[in-house]
Amino acid sequence: MAILPSVAFSLSSPSLSPLSGTDNYFISTSISRQPLHAASHRRLHLYSRSGLPTISASNSEASVSSSSSEPMVPPYNVLITGSTKGIGYALAKEFLKAGDNVIICSRSAERVKSALQNLRGEFGELHVWGTKCDVRQGDDVKNLVSFAKEKLEYIDIWINNAGSNAYSYKPLSEASDDDLIEVVTTNTLGLMICCREAIKKMLNQPRGGHIFNIDGAGSDGRPTPRFAAYGATKRSVVHLTKSLQAELRMQDVKNVIVHNLSPGMVTTDLLMSGANTKQAKFFINVLAEPAEVVAEYLVPSIRSVPANGSTKPTYIRFLTGLKAYSQIFSRFAFGARRNRYLLED
Amino acid sequence: MAAVAKIHVSTPLHWHLTGQPPPVRLEFRRNLVMLETISVIARSRGRRRPCVRSFRSGEGGGGGGEKEEESSRKGGDLMENNRVRSNKGNYTGLDFLKSAFLRSPLDDRFQDALDKLEERLFSIALQIGRYIVTMASTGLILLIGFQLSGGDSQLNDLVWYSWLGGVIIGTMIGSNMVLDEVSRAGPRNVVITGSTRGLGKALAREFLLSGDRVVIASRSPESVYMTIKELEENLKEVMVSEGGSSGNMARAKVVGIACDVCKPDDVRKLTTFAVSEFGSIDIWINNAGTNKGFRPLLDFSDDDIQQIVSTNLVGSILCTREAMHVMKNQNKGGHIFNMDGAGSGGSSTPLTAVYGSTKCGLRQLQSSLLKECKKSKVGVHTASPGMVLTDLLLSGSTIQNKQMFNIICELPETVARTLVPRMRVVKGSGKAISYLTPPRILLALVTAWLRRGRWFDDKGRALYAAEADRLRNWAESRARFSFTDAMEMYTENTWVSVFSLSVVCAFIILSSTGSTFPGT
């Protein structure tokens, strides 16, 4: 049951993703910035043309609730929390490659600065901005929104990526106070505050907006021993998304949509810090992918959501059940991916 | 033994039928209830102890520990109790045995063993009596149903075989529970967080009246103090109304400390306090939870969200961890309960998005902890109270909500009365103790029409009594409730299996004989 929808999605999305994903990649690495921009514009224009019927339909619907709504057209304005490293950084990079405007943020001002420097070096000054923001602080998040408003005027896609595991994998009874509090407040409290501010901002935008919450291990309700607190918070992420979807439906809001986004296992610090048991090493080798690979897949999927004007909540998964099982199978059958990232036994 | 059991059966029936209490009503009713047995013993001690006492003192064997003596007294009294009621003057087999031993010189150890044997036999008799009640009534219902439907002898056999099957299976399950209860009798040390109002307080009171030692905790020291005073008052009242010195309640005790569950230092203080007061912690209930009203996420302030998350999620995690620390080092381990709430099952909770998602996270935490605690003696469980008429639910609820509450809600005392006996005897790990079981939901839905004006009238005004009045009534009717509750607890397995087998049987009848009965 759980696998079915995601498989359906992964079957339908490749029709879009090869074009925008690999093509972009090629262009951006070989040719200069300007042609890319034009190319992506043209292509996405085509997309929106092909998706015209759905857009106009949603328009007429939306016009019932809010008088002035515009279709969302690229380049999109993207805000990603916790985006100075790992999957957040990779996503930011991928969005920039697609020609979008990106705002990055993180708890540490220095990391924001260095990430900004790298990204600006690659994509120019006018597409990426960054500020310090601790998602656990309501005021910080409010400042982030006003910063985004000042730089970009509106936000189309808001990705709640900031998450923490305190980089420790221990049974709960050995975890320290600070770790536990950090995990819960970052993953749950931070997410809730961000969602609230994002919805608040997007309700006032004629273009509406899309919010993506990143899930993690445990979000399907399966147990996560050695990182119980993290699993519990990620489970609550999925539930929050569900409740918010229901809430927005109750309020008859059609142009602000909350989605889930599942990057699967990504070889970031968060995951690798737990690679000290045999079982963990096995699964990391078999199932995990580098952040760049994941982002390369996810970004076209994310961008296709506003592009085809859908107002339905989605659950975008990188590591679908089918994919996971086939990888595990090929590992057992052919020994594929052995010792890929980590030396086993 | 069977004779003894029969008497248990007949008297309450008689009492119910005539409406007039028989002369020995009190003892009988109480003896039907396992939980209450001990208090009865204690009461009867005053009257009948001399018999055992004199024997013991005559022997000069006061060397046995206080505890042993107590248990032996228990057994002796029980037997006495039994004999006096069943056939005054006549010696039963056991009494004969006892008197035979009495004459011969024997040591303390032997006496203790005998007392223990008596105790066991008595509790077995008790259970047999209880099951005969259940079986007789289910059999009667089946019989009436069968007669009404007018069947033939072949079907009759089938009905009775299914009934017998149900009896056997149910008895096996039930006796397992009973043996467990017997082996682990005695007071528990219980810690309940957030227990100065609502369900927490009701749970604390219920534990207390079951003879347990309770630590209550809450953010404000004043309310902790007030609650201790109130609970002590309750305890005294009940002890007075029960009459004399109630044995198990004499050990009941309530203490408390201010504790903010989201502050690690406070939680540590709470555990050290509990351990220093009582020596160990057997049951820890993470009851502290908050909701802050029903409204869209947009209308929640930073502080609201912060408080909900830190109380529900951080608090539960920290408390669970500290409780695990303590329980791991205890010989008999311990049990931790996390409270379920709306959203635990994973269904969306609009207007309480924050609360729902924390509760949903807790459920996942439970499954992780289950894996982590596999090898330790600590059990992690969930308790789900269903919908309880407390501030948490009622703050900001609309009239429509309240109409719905009429159907499915319960008073905290009712819920606590059902949950506590199950919490006390829980064993293993990963159990879910819930108030709103499918039969209860079904009952609520079937009787929805009758329940319209149960708690709130059509304008949303509360119709139920304030807590103090409620408690007064409740203390008076407590005995009756504990009877029904214990009945339910011990025999529910039997009921379930009897009826499910009957249904299976009915299905077989219908499907196999469909052709012979053109009418069906």
PDB file of N, CA and C in Angstrom, chain A residues 138-139 142 170-173 175-177 180-181 184 188-189 192 195-196 199-200 203 218 221-229 231-232 235-236 239-240 242-244 246-247 250-251, chain B residues 262 264 268 295-298 300-302 305-306 309 313-314 317-318 320-321 324-325 328 343 345-354 356-358 360-361 364-365 367-369 371-372:
ATOM      1  N   GLY A 138      11.444  31.854  16.929  1.00  0.00           N
ATOM      2  CA  GLY A 138      10.376  32.459  16.145  1.00  0.00           C
ATOM      3  C   GLY A 138      10.805  33.761  15.494  1.00  0.00           C
ATOM      4  N   ASP A 139      11.571  34.570  16.226  1.00  0.00           N
ATOM      5  CA  ASP A 139      11.987  35.868  15.683  1.00  0.00           C
ATOM      6  C   ASP A 139      12.938  35.690  14.511  1.00  0.00           C
ATOM      7  N   LYS A 142      10.942  34.870  11.526  1.00  0.00           N
ATOM      8  CA  LYS A 142      10.241  36.070  11.026  1.00  0.00           C
ATOM      9  C   LYS A 142      11.221  36.961  10.266  1.00  0.00           C
ATOM     10  N   LYS A 170      22.960   6.623  19.821  1.00  0.00           N
ATOM     11  CA  LYS A 170      23.076   5.879  21.082  1.00  0.00           C
ATOM     12  C   LYS A 170      21.685   5.464  21.512  1.00  0.00           C
ATOM     13  N   PRO A 171      21.586   4.449  22.366  1.00  0.00           N
ATOM     14  CA  PRO A 171      20.280   4.176  22.969  1.00  0.00           C
ATOM     15  C   PRO A 171      19.807   5.401  23.746  1.00  0.00           C
ATOM     16  N   LEU A 172      18.515   5.527  23.832  1.00  0.00           N
ATOM     17  CA  LEU A 172      17.960   6.713  24.485  1.00  0.00           C
ATOM     18  C   LEU A 172      18.490   6.888  25.899  1.00  0.00           C
ATOM     19  N   SER A 173      18.685   5.775  26.599  1.00  0.00           N
ATOM     20  CA  SER A 173      19.080   5.912  28.004  1.00  0.00           C
ATOM     21  C   SER A 173      20.481   6.482  28.150  1.00  0.00           C
ATOM     22  N   ALA A 175      21.634   8.893  25.871  1.00  0.00           N
ATOM     23  CA  ALA A 175      21.693  10.191  25.199  1.00  0.00           C
ATOM     24  C   ALA A 175      21.726  11.317  26.227  1.00  0.00           C
ATOM     25  N   SER A 176      22.392  12.399  25.859  1.00  0.00           N
ATOM     26  CA  SER A 176      22.509  13.506  26.806  1.00  0.00           C
ATOM     27  C   SER A 176      21.327  14.458  26.665  1.00  0.00           C
ATOM     28  N   ASP A 177      21.108  15.235  27.715  1.00  0.00           N
ATOM     29  CA  ASP A 177      19.993  16.190  27.733  1.00  0.00           C
ATOM     30  C   ASP A 177      20.030  17.113  26.530  1.00  0.00           C
ATOM     31  N   LEU A 180      19.138  15.563  23.176  1.00  0.00           N
ATOM     32  CA  LEU A 180      17.713  15.268  23.019  1.00  0.00           C
ATOM     33  C   LEU A 180      16.934  16.547  22.757  1.00  0.00           C
ATOM     34  N   ILE A 181      17.246  17.559  23.534  1.00  0.00           N
ATOM     35  CA  ILE A 181      16.501  18.818  23.378  1.00  0.00           C
ATOM     36  C   ILE A 181      16.805  19.433  22.022  1.00  0.00           C
ATOM     37  N   VAL A 184      14.838  17.450  19.260  1.00  0.00           N
ATOM     38  CA  VAL A 184      13.391  17.686  19.231  1.00  0.00           C
ATOM     39  C   VAL A 184      13.077  19.121  18.841  1.00  0.00           C
ATOM     40  N   THR A 188      11.197  19.350  15.306  1.00  0.00           N
ATOM     41  CA  THR A 188       9.756  19.510  15.461  1.00  0.00           C
ATOM     42  C   THR A 188       9.362  20.966  15.651  1.00  0.00           C
ATOM     43  N   LEU A 189       9.912  21.577  16.688  1.00  0.00           N
ATOM     44  CA  LEU A 189       9.548  22.968  16.961  1.00  0.00           C
ATOM     45  C   LEU A 189       9.936  23.865  15.790  1.00  0.00           C
ATOM     46  N   MET A 192       7.650  23.423  12.866  1.00  0.00           N
ATOM     47  CA  MET A 192       6.314  23.991  13.067  1.00  0.00           C
ATOM     48  C   MET A 192       6.338  25.497  12.898  1.00  0.00           C
ATOM     49  N   CYS A 195       6.752  26.272   9.225  1.00  0.00           N
ATOM     50  CA  CYS A 195       5.524  26.026   8.478  1.00  0.00           C
ATOM     51  C   CYS A 195       4.544  27.164   8.709  1.00  0.00           C
ATOM     52  N   ARG A 196       4.433  27.560   9.952  1.00  0.00           N
ATOM     53  CA  ARG A 196       3.478  28.617  10.266  1.00  0.00           C
ATOM     54  C   ARG A 196       3.835  29.893   9.515  1.00  0.00           C
ATOM     55  N   ILE A 199       3.277  29.519   5.708  1.00  0.00           N
ATOM     56  CA  ILE A 199       1.863  29.584   5.309  1.00  0.00           C
ATOM     57  C   ILE A 199       1.375  31.024   5.397  1.00  0.00           C
ATOM     58  N   LYS A 200       1.756  31.677   6.470  1.00  0.00           N
ATOM     59  CA  LYS A 200       1.357  33.077   6.669  1.00  0.00           C
ATOM     60  C   LYS A 200       1.791  33.922   5.488  1.00  0.00           C
ATOM     61  N   LEU A 203      -0.030  32.818   2.072  1.00  0.00           N
ATOM     62  CA  LEU A 203      -1.452  33.166   1.965  1.00  0.00           C
ATOM     63  C   LEU A 203      -1.622  34.578   1.411  1.00  0.00           C
ATOM     64  N   GLY A 218      12.065   6.668  10.204  1.00  0.00           N
ATOM     65  CA  GLY A 218      11.034   6.623  11.233  1.00  0.00           C
ATOM     66  C   GLY A 218       9.739   7.289  10.836  1.00  0.00           C
ATOM     67  N   GLY A 221       6.699   5.286  10.683  1.00  0.00           N
ATOM     68  CA  GLY A 221       6.243   4.685  11.934  1.00  0.00           C
ATOM     69  C   GLY A 221       7.056   3.479  12.342  1.00  0.00           C
ATOM     70  N   ARG A 222       8.011   3.119  11.491  1.00  0.00           N
ATOM     71  CA  ARG A 222       8.825   1.961  11.871  1.00  0.00           C
ATOM     72  C   ARG A 222       9.851   2.364  12.926  1.00  0.00           C
ATOM     73  N   PRO A 223      10.233   1.413  13.778  1.00  0.00           N
ATOM     74  CA  PRO A 223      11.120   1.782  14.879  1.00  0.00           C
ATOM     75  C   PRO A 223      12.508   2.206  14.411  1.00  0.00           C
ATOM     76  N   THR A 224      13.122   3.093  15.170  1.00  0.00           N
ATOM     77  CA  THR A 224      14.465   3.563  14.868  1.00  0.00           C
ATOM     78  C   THR A 224      15.324   3.466  16.115  1.00  0.00           C
ATOM     79  N   PRO A 225      15.691   2.241  16.505  1.00  0.00           N
ATOM     80  CA  PRO A 225      16.546   2.126  17.679  1.00  0.00           C
ATOM     81  C   PRO A 225      17.896   2.812  17.439  1.00  0.00           C
ATOM     82  N   ARG A 226      18.470   3.307  18.489  1.00  0.00           N
ATOM     83  CA  ARG A 226      19.738   4.065  18.502  1.00  0.00           C
ATOM     84  C   ARG A 226      19.542   5.522  18.119  1.00  0.00           C
ATOM     85  N   PHE A 227      18.434   5.867  17.487  1.00  0.00           N
ATOM     86  CA  PHE A 227      18.136   7.299  17.333  1.00  0.00           C
ATOM     87  C   PHE A 227      16.638   7.510  17.488  1.00  0.00           C
ATOM     88  N   ALA A 228      16.164   7.076  18.675  1.00  0.00           N
ATOM     89  CA  ALA A 228      14.729   7.085  18.943  1.00  0.00           C
ATOM     90  C   ALA A 228      14.141   8.488  18.857  1.00  0.00           C
ATOM     91  N   ALA A 229      14.843   9.455  19.420  1.00  0.00           N
ATOM     92  CA  ALA A 229      14.292  10.814  19.453  1.00  0.00           C
ATOM     93  C   ALA A 229      14.162  11.357  18.025  1.00  0.00           C
ATOM     94  N   GLY A 231      13.779   9.660  15.236  1.00  0.00           N
ATOM     95  CA  GLY A 231      12.679   8.973  14.567  1.00  0.00           C
ATOM     96  C   GLY A 231      11.332   9.528  14.983  1.00  0.00           C
ATOM     97  N   ALA A 232      11.189   9.777  16.285  1.00  0.00           N
ATOM     98  CA  ALA A 232       9.918  10.309  16.780  1.00  0.00           C
ATOM     99  C   ALA A 232       9.632  11.671  16.156  1.00  0.00           C
ATOM    100  N   ARG A 235       8.633  11.241  12.536  1.00  0.00           N
ATOM    101  CA  ARG A 235       7.261  10.755  12.446  1.00  0.00           C
ATOM    102  C   ARG A 235       6.297  11.924  12.626  1.00  0.00           C
ATOM    103  N   SER A 236       6.646  12.809  13.554  1.00  0.00           N
ATOM    104  CA  SER A 236       5.750  13.938  13.799  1.00  0.00           C
ATOM    105  C   SER A 236       5.753  14.911  12.620  1.00  0.00           C
ATOM    106  N   HIS A 239       3.172  13.660  10.230  1.00  0.00           N
ATOM    107  CA  HIS A 239       1.843  13.902  10.773  1.00  0.00           C
ATOM    108  C   HIS A 239       1.465  15.372  10.688  1.00  0.00           C
ATOM    109  N   LEU A 240       2.441  16.228  10.955  1.00  0.00           N
ATOM    110  CA  LEU A 240       2.162  17.668  10.864  1.00  0.00           C
ATOM    111  C   LEU A 240       1.740  18.031   9.447  1.00  0.00           C
ATOM    112  N   LYS A 242       0.313  16.214   7.283  1.00  0.00           N
ATOM    113  CA  LYS A 242      -1.037  15.696   7.078  1.00  0.00           C
ATOM    114  C   LYS A 242      -2.079  16.613   7.727  1.00  0.00           C
ATOM    115  N   SER A 243      -1.797  17.015   8.958  1.00  0.00           N
ATOM    116  CA  SER A 243      -2.744  17.874   9.664  1.00  0.00           C
ATOM    117  C   SER A 243      -2.869  19.225   8.983  1.00  0.00           C
ATOM    118  N   LEU A 244      -1.732  19.752   8.524  1.00  0.00           N
ATOM    119  CA  LEU A 244      -1.779  21.058   7.864  1.00  0.00           C
ATOM    120  C   LEU A 244      -2.569  20.967   6.565  1.00  0.00           C
ATOM    121  N   ALA A 246      -5.014  19.019   6.021  1.00  0.00           N
ATOM    122  CA  ALA A 246      -6.422  18.980   6.419  1.00  0.00           C
ATOM    123  C   ALA A 246      -6.907  20.360   6.845  1.00  0.00           C
ATOM    124  N   GLU A 247      -6.039  21.074   7.558  1.00  0.00           N
ATOM    125  CA  GLU A 247      -6.406  22.411   8.025  1.00  0.00           C
ATOM    126  C   GLU A 247      -6.639  23.359   6.858  1.00  0.00           C
ATOM    127  N   MET A 250      -9.789  22.632   5.185  1.00  0.00           N
ATOM    128  CA  MET A 250     -10.914  23.153   5.966  1.00  0.00           C
ATOM    129  C   MET A 250     -11.118  24.641   5.732  1.00  0.00           C
ATOM    130  N   GLN A 251     -10.010  25.352   5.613  1.00  0.00           N
ATOM    131  CA  GLN A 251     -10.098  26.804   5.428  1.00  0.00           C
ATOM    132  C   GLN A 251     -10.301  27.162   3.964  1.00  0.00           C
TER     133      GLN A 251
ATOM    134  N   CYS B 262      10.041  19.353  31.040  1.00  0.00           N
ATOM    135  CA  CYS B 262      10.972  19.642  29.943  1.00  0.00           C
ATOM    136  C   CYS B 262      12.312  20.148  30.452  1.00  0.00           C
ATOM    137  N   PRO B 264      15.615  18.947  32.214  1.00  0.00           N
ATOM    138  CA  PRO B 264      16.303  17.707  32.608  1.00  0.00           C
ATOM    139  C   PRO B 264      16.622  17.647  34.092  1.00  0.00           C
ATOM    140  N   ARG B 268      15.409  14.807  36.838  1.00  0.00           N
ATOM    141  CA  ARG B 268      16.350  14.040  37.667  1.00  0.00           C
ATOM    142  C   ARG B 268      16.002  14.186  39.145  1.00  0.00           C
ATOM    143  N   ARG B 295      -7.247  25.559  17.248  1.00  0.00           N
ATOM    144  CA  ARG B 295      -7.237  26.599  16.237  1.00  0.00           C
ATOM    145  C   ARG B 295      -6.198  26.268  15.185  1.00  0.00           C
ATOM    146  N   PRO B 296      -6.260  26.933  14.032  1.00  0.00           N
ATOM    147  CA  PRO B 296      -5.260  26.648  12.998  1.00  0.00           C
ATOM    148  C   PRO B 296      -3.854  26.983  13.479  1.00  0.00           C
ATOM    149  N   LEU B 297      -2.895  26.345  12.869  1.00  0.00           N
ATOM    150  CA  LEU B 297      -1.494  26.555  13.245  1.00  0.00           C
ATOM    151  C   LEU B 297      -1.113  28.032  13.196  1.00  0.00           C
ATOM    152  N   LEU B 298      -1.683  28.756  12.246  1.00  0.00           N
ATOM    153  CA  LEU B 298      -1.316  30.171  12.068  1.00  0.00           C
ATOM    154  C   LEU B 298      -1.579  30.980  13.327  1.00  0.00           C
ATOM    155  N   PHE B 300      -1.337  29.965  16.442  1.00  0.00           N
ATOM    156  CA  PHE B 300      -0.536  29.587  17.609  1.00  0.00           C
ATOM    157  C   PHE B 300       0.683  30.499  17.699  1.00  0.00           C
ATOM    158  N   SER B 301       0.952  30.984  18.910  1.00  0.00           N
ATOM    159  CA  SER B 301       2.146  31.820  19.064  1.00  0.00           C
ATOM    160  C   SER B 301       3.373  30.931  19.243  1.00  0.00           C
ATOM    161  N   ASP B 302       4.550  31.583  19.135  1.00  0.00           N
ATOM    162  CA  ASP B 302       5.800  30.835  19.320  1.00  0.00           C
ATOM    163  C   ASP B 302       5.808  30.111  20.660  1.00  0.00           C
ATOM    164  N   ILE B 305       3.564  26.966  20.781  1.00  0.00           N
ATOM    165  CA  ILE B 305       4.162  25.825  20.096  1.00  0.00           C
ATOM    166  C   ILE B 305       5.304  25.263  20.928  1.00  0.00           C
ATOM    167  N   GLN B 306       6.118  26.185  21.402  1.00  0.00           N
ATOM    168  CA  GLN B 306       7.271  25.774  22.214  1.00  0.00           C
ATOM    169  C   GLN B 306       6.817  24.955  23.419  1.00  0.00           C
ATOM    170  N   VAL B 309       5.358  21.433  22.340  1.00  0.00           N
ATOM    171  CA  VAL B 309       6.402  20.496  21.920  1.00  0.00           C
ATOM    172  C   VAL B 309       7.249  20.076  23.106  1.00  0.00           C
ATOM    173  N   LEU B 313       6.633  16.226  23.888  1.00  0.00           N
ATOM    174  CA  LEU B 313       7.665  15.403  23.259  1.00  0.00           C
ATOM    175  C   LEU B 313       8.955  15.383  24.084  1.00  0.00           C
ATOM    176  N   VAL B 314       9.518  16.575  24.330  1.00  0.00           N
ATOM    177  CA  VAL B 314      10.764  16.630  25.108  1.00  0.00           C
ATOM    178  C   VAL B 314      10.536  16.036  26.489  1.00  0.00           C
ATOM    179  N   ILE B 317      10.250  12.264  26.431  1.00  0.00           N
ATOM    180  CA  ILE B 317      11.532  11.632  26.133  1.00  0.00           C
ATOM    181  C   ILE B 317      12.446  11.681  27.354  1.00  0.00           C
ATOM    182  N   LEU B 318      12.541  12.857  27.970  1.00  0.00           N
ATOM    183  CA  LEU B 318      13.427  12.994  29.126  1.00  0.00           C
ATOM    184  C   LEU B 318      12.961  12.113  30.285  1.00  0.00           C
ATOM    185  N   THR B 320      11.104   9.430  30.174  1.00  0.00           N
ATOM    186  CA  THR B 320      11.309   8.022  29.856  1.00  0.00           C
ATOM    187  C   THR B 320      12.752   7.630  30.094  1.00  0.00           C
ATOM    188  N   ARG B 321      13.654   8.507  29.668  1.00  0.00           N
ATOM    189  CA  ARG B 321      15.073   8.170  29.824  1.00  0.00           C
ATOM    190  C   ARG B 321      15.437   8.042  31.296  1.00  0.00           C
ATOM    191  N   MET B 324      14.037   4.967  32.787  1.00  0.00           N
ATOM    192  CA  MET B 324      14.791   3.786  32.354  1.00  0.00           C
ATOM    193  C   MET B 324      16.068   3.635  33.155  1.00  0.00           C
ATOM    194  N   HIS B 325      16.723   4.766  33.430  1.00  0.00           N
ATOM    195  CA  HIS B 325      17.953   4.719  34.229  1.00  0.00           C
ATOM    196  C   HIS B 325      17.697   4.037  35.562  1.00  0.00           C
ATOM    197  N   LYS B 328      16.385   0.169  35.230  1.00  0.00           N
ATOM    198  CA  LYS B 328      17.378  -0.800  34.763  1.00  0.00           C
ATOM    199  C   LYS B 328      18.125  -1.436  35.925  1.00  0.00           C
ATOM    200  N   GLY B 343      -4.303  11.702  17.245  1.00  0.00           N
ATOM    201  CA  GLY B 343      -3.188  11.732  16.303  1.00  0.00           C
ATOM    202  C   GLY B 343      -2.228  10.578  16.459  1.00  0.00           C
ATOM    203  N   GLY B 345      -2.628   7.519  16.185  1.00  0.00           N
ATOM    204  CA  GLY B 345      -2.782   6.486  15.158  1.00  0.00           C
ATOM    205  C   GLY B 345      -2.289   6.919  13.794  1.00  0.00           C
ATOM    206  N   GLY B 346      -2.012   8.205  13.639  1.00  0.00           N
ATOM    207  CA  GLY B 346      -1.516   8.690  12.356  1.00  0.00           C
ATOM    208  C   GLY B 346      -2.560   9.410  11.521  1.00  0.00           C
ATOM    209  N   SER B 347      -3.800   9.467  12.016  1.00  0.00           N
ATOM    210  CA  SER B 347      -4.798  10.217  11.260  1.00  0.00           C
ATOM    211  C   SER B 347      -4.620  11.710  11.536  1.00  0.00           C
ATOM    212  N   SER B 348      -4.982  12.510  10.547  1.00  0.00           N
ATOM    213  CA  SER B 348      -4.677  13.941  10.651  1.00  0.00           C
ATOM    214  C   SER B 348      -5.515  14.578  11.757  1.00  0.00           C
ATOM    215  N   THR B 349      -4.971  15.616  12.364  1.00  0.00           N
ATOM    216  CA  THR B 349      -5.651  16.320  13.444  1.00  0.00           C
ATOM    217  C   THR B 349      -5.680  17.809  13.147  1.00  0.00           C
ATOM    218  N   PRO B 350      -6.541  18.233  12.208  1.00  0.00           N
ATOM    219  CA  PRO B 350      -6.624  19.661  11.940  1.00  0.00           C
ATOM    220  C   PRO B 350      -7.078  20.412  13.187  1.00  0.00           C
ATOM    221  N   LEU B 351      -6.592  21.625  13.311  1.00  0.00           N
ATOM    222  CA  LEU B 351      -6.841  22.522  14.451  1.00  0.00           C
ATOM    223  C   LEU B 351      -6.059  22.157  15.702  1.00  0.00           C
ATOM    224  N   THR B 352      -5.509  20.965  15.753  1.00  0.00           N
ATOM    225  CA  THR B 352      -4.566  20.660  16.834  1.00  0.00           C
ATOM    226  C   THR B 352      -3.335  20.020  16.212  1.00  0.00           C
ATOM    227  N   ALA B 353      -2.843  20.667  15.160  1.00  0.00           N
ATOM    228  CA  ALA B 353      -1.754  20.072  14.388  1.00  0.00           C
ATOM    229  C   ALA B 353      -0.531  19.802  15.253  1.00  0.00           C
ATOM    230  N   VAL B 354      -0.211  20.750  16.117  1.00  0.00           N
ATOM    231  CA  VAL B 354       1.013  20.614  16.911  1.00  0.00           C
ATOM    232  C   VAL B 354       0.876  19.462  17.898  1.00  0.00           C
ATOM    233  N   GLY B 356      -1.232  16.965  17.840  1.00  0.00           N
ATOM    234  CA  GLY B 356      -1.356  15.693  17.140  1.00  0.00           C
ATOM    235  C   GLY B 356      -0.020  15.168  16.669  1.00  0.00           C
ATOM    236  N   SER B 357       0.805  16.052  16.139  1.00  0.00           N
ATOM    237  CA  SER B 357       2.062  15.543  15.603  1.00  0.00           C
ATOM    238  C   SER B 357       3.017  15.140  16.716  1.00  0.00           C
ATOM    239  N   THR B 358       2.942  15.786  17.867  1.00  0.00           N
ATOM    240  CA  THR B 358       3.790  15.320  18.969  1.00  0.00           C
ATOM    241  C   THR B 358       3.326  13.941  19.441  1.00  0.00           C
ATOM    242  N   CYS B 360       1.797  11.731  17.689  1.00  0.00           N
ATOM    243  CA  CYS B 360       2.144  10.756  16.656  1.00  0.00           C
ATOM    244  C   CYS B 360       3.616  10.371  16.779  1.00  0.00           C
ATOM    245  N   GLY B 361       4.448  11.362  17.049  1.00  0.00           N
ATOM    246  CA  GLY B 361       5.868  11.093  17.239  1.00  0.00           C
ATOM    247  C   GLY B 361       6.103  10.173  18.419  1.00  0.00           C
ATOM    248  N   GLN B 364       5.804   6.561  17.592  1.00  0.00           N
ATOM    249  CA  GLN B 364       6.990   6.016  16.931  1.00  0.00           C
ATOM    250  C   GLN B 364       8.109   5.799  17.955  1.00  0.00           C
ATOM    251  N   LEU B 365       8.221   6.755  18.878  1.00  0.00           N
ATOM    252  CA  LEU B 365       9.231   6.632  19.940  1.00  0.00           C
ATOM    253  C   LEU B 365       9.021   5.328  20.699  1.00  0.00           C
ATOM    254  N   SER B 367       7.790   2.570  19.636  1.00  0.00           N
ATOM    255  CA  SER B 367       8.243   1.383  18.904  1.00  0.00           C
ATOM    256  C   SER B 367       9.768   1.283  18.914  1.00  0.00           C
ATOM    257  N   SER B 368      10.449   2.435  18.846  1.00  0.00           N
ATOM    258  CA  SER B 368      11.919   2.397  18.918  1.00  0.00           C
ATOM    259  C   SER B 368      12.379   1.920  20.286  1.00  0.00           C
ATOM    260  N   LEU B 369      11.722   2.444  21.322  1.00  0.00           N
ATOM    261  CA  LEU B 369      12.118   2.082  22.684  1.00  0.00           C
ATOM    262  C   LEU B 369      11.904   0.601  22.930  1.00  0.00           C
ATOM    263  N   LYS B 371      12.343  -1.721  20.909  1.00  0.00           N
ATOM    264  CA  LYS B 371      13.501  -2.450  20.389  1.00  0.00           C
ATOM    265  C   LYS B 371      14.714  -2.249  21.297  1.00  0.00           C
ATOM    266  N   GLU B 372      14.874  -1.004  21.749  1.00  0.00           N
ATOM    267  CA  GLU B 372      16.052  -0.720  22.572  1.00  0.00           C
ATOM    268  C   GLU B 372      15.979  -1.430  23.921  1.00  0.00           C
TER     269      GLU B 372
END
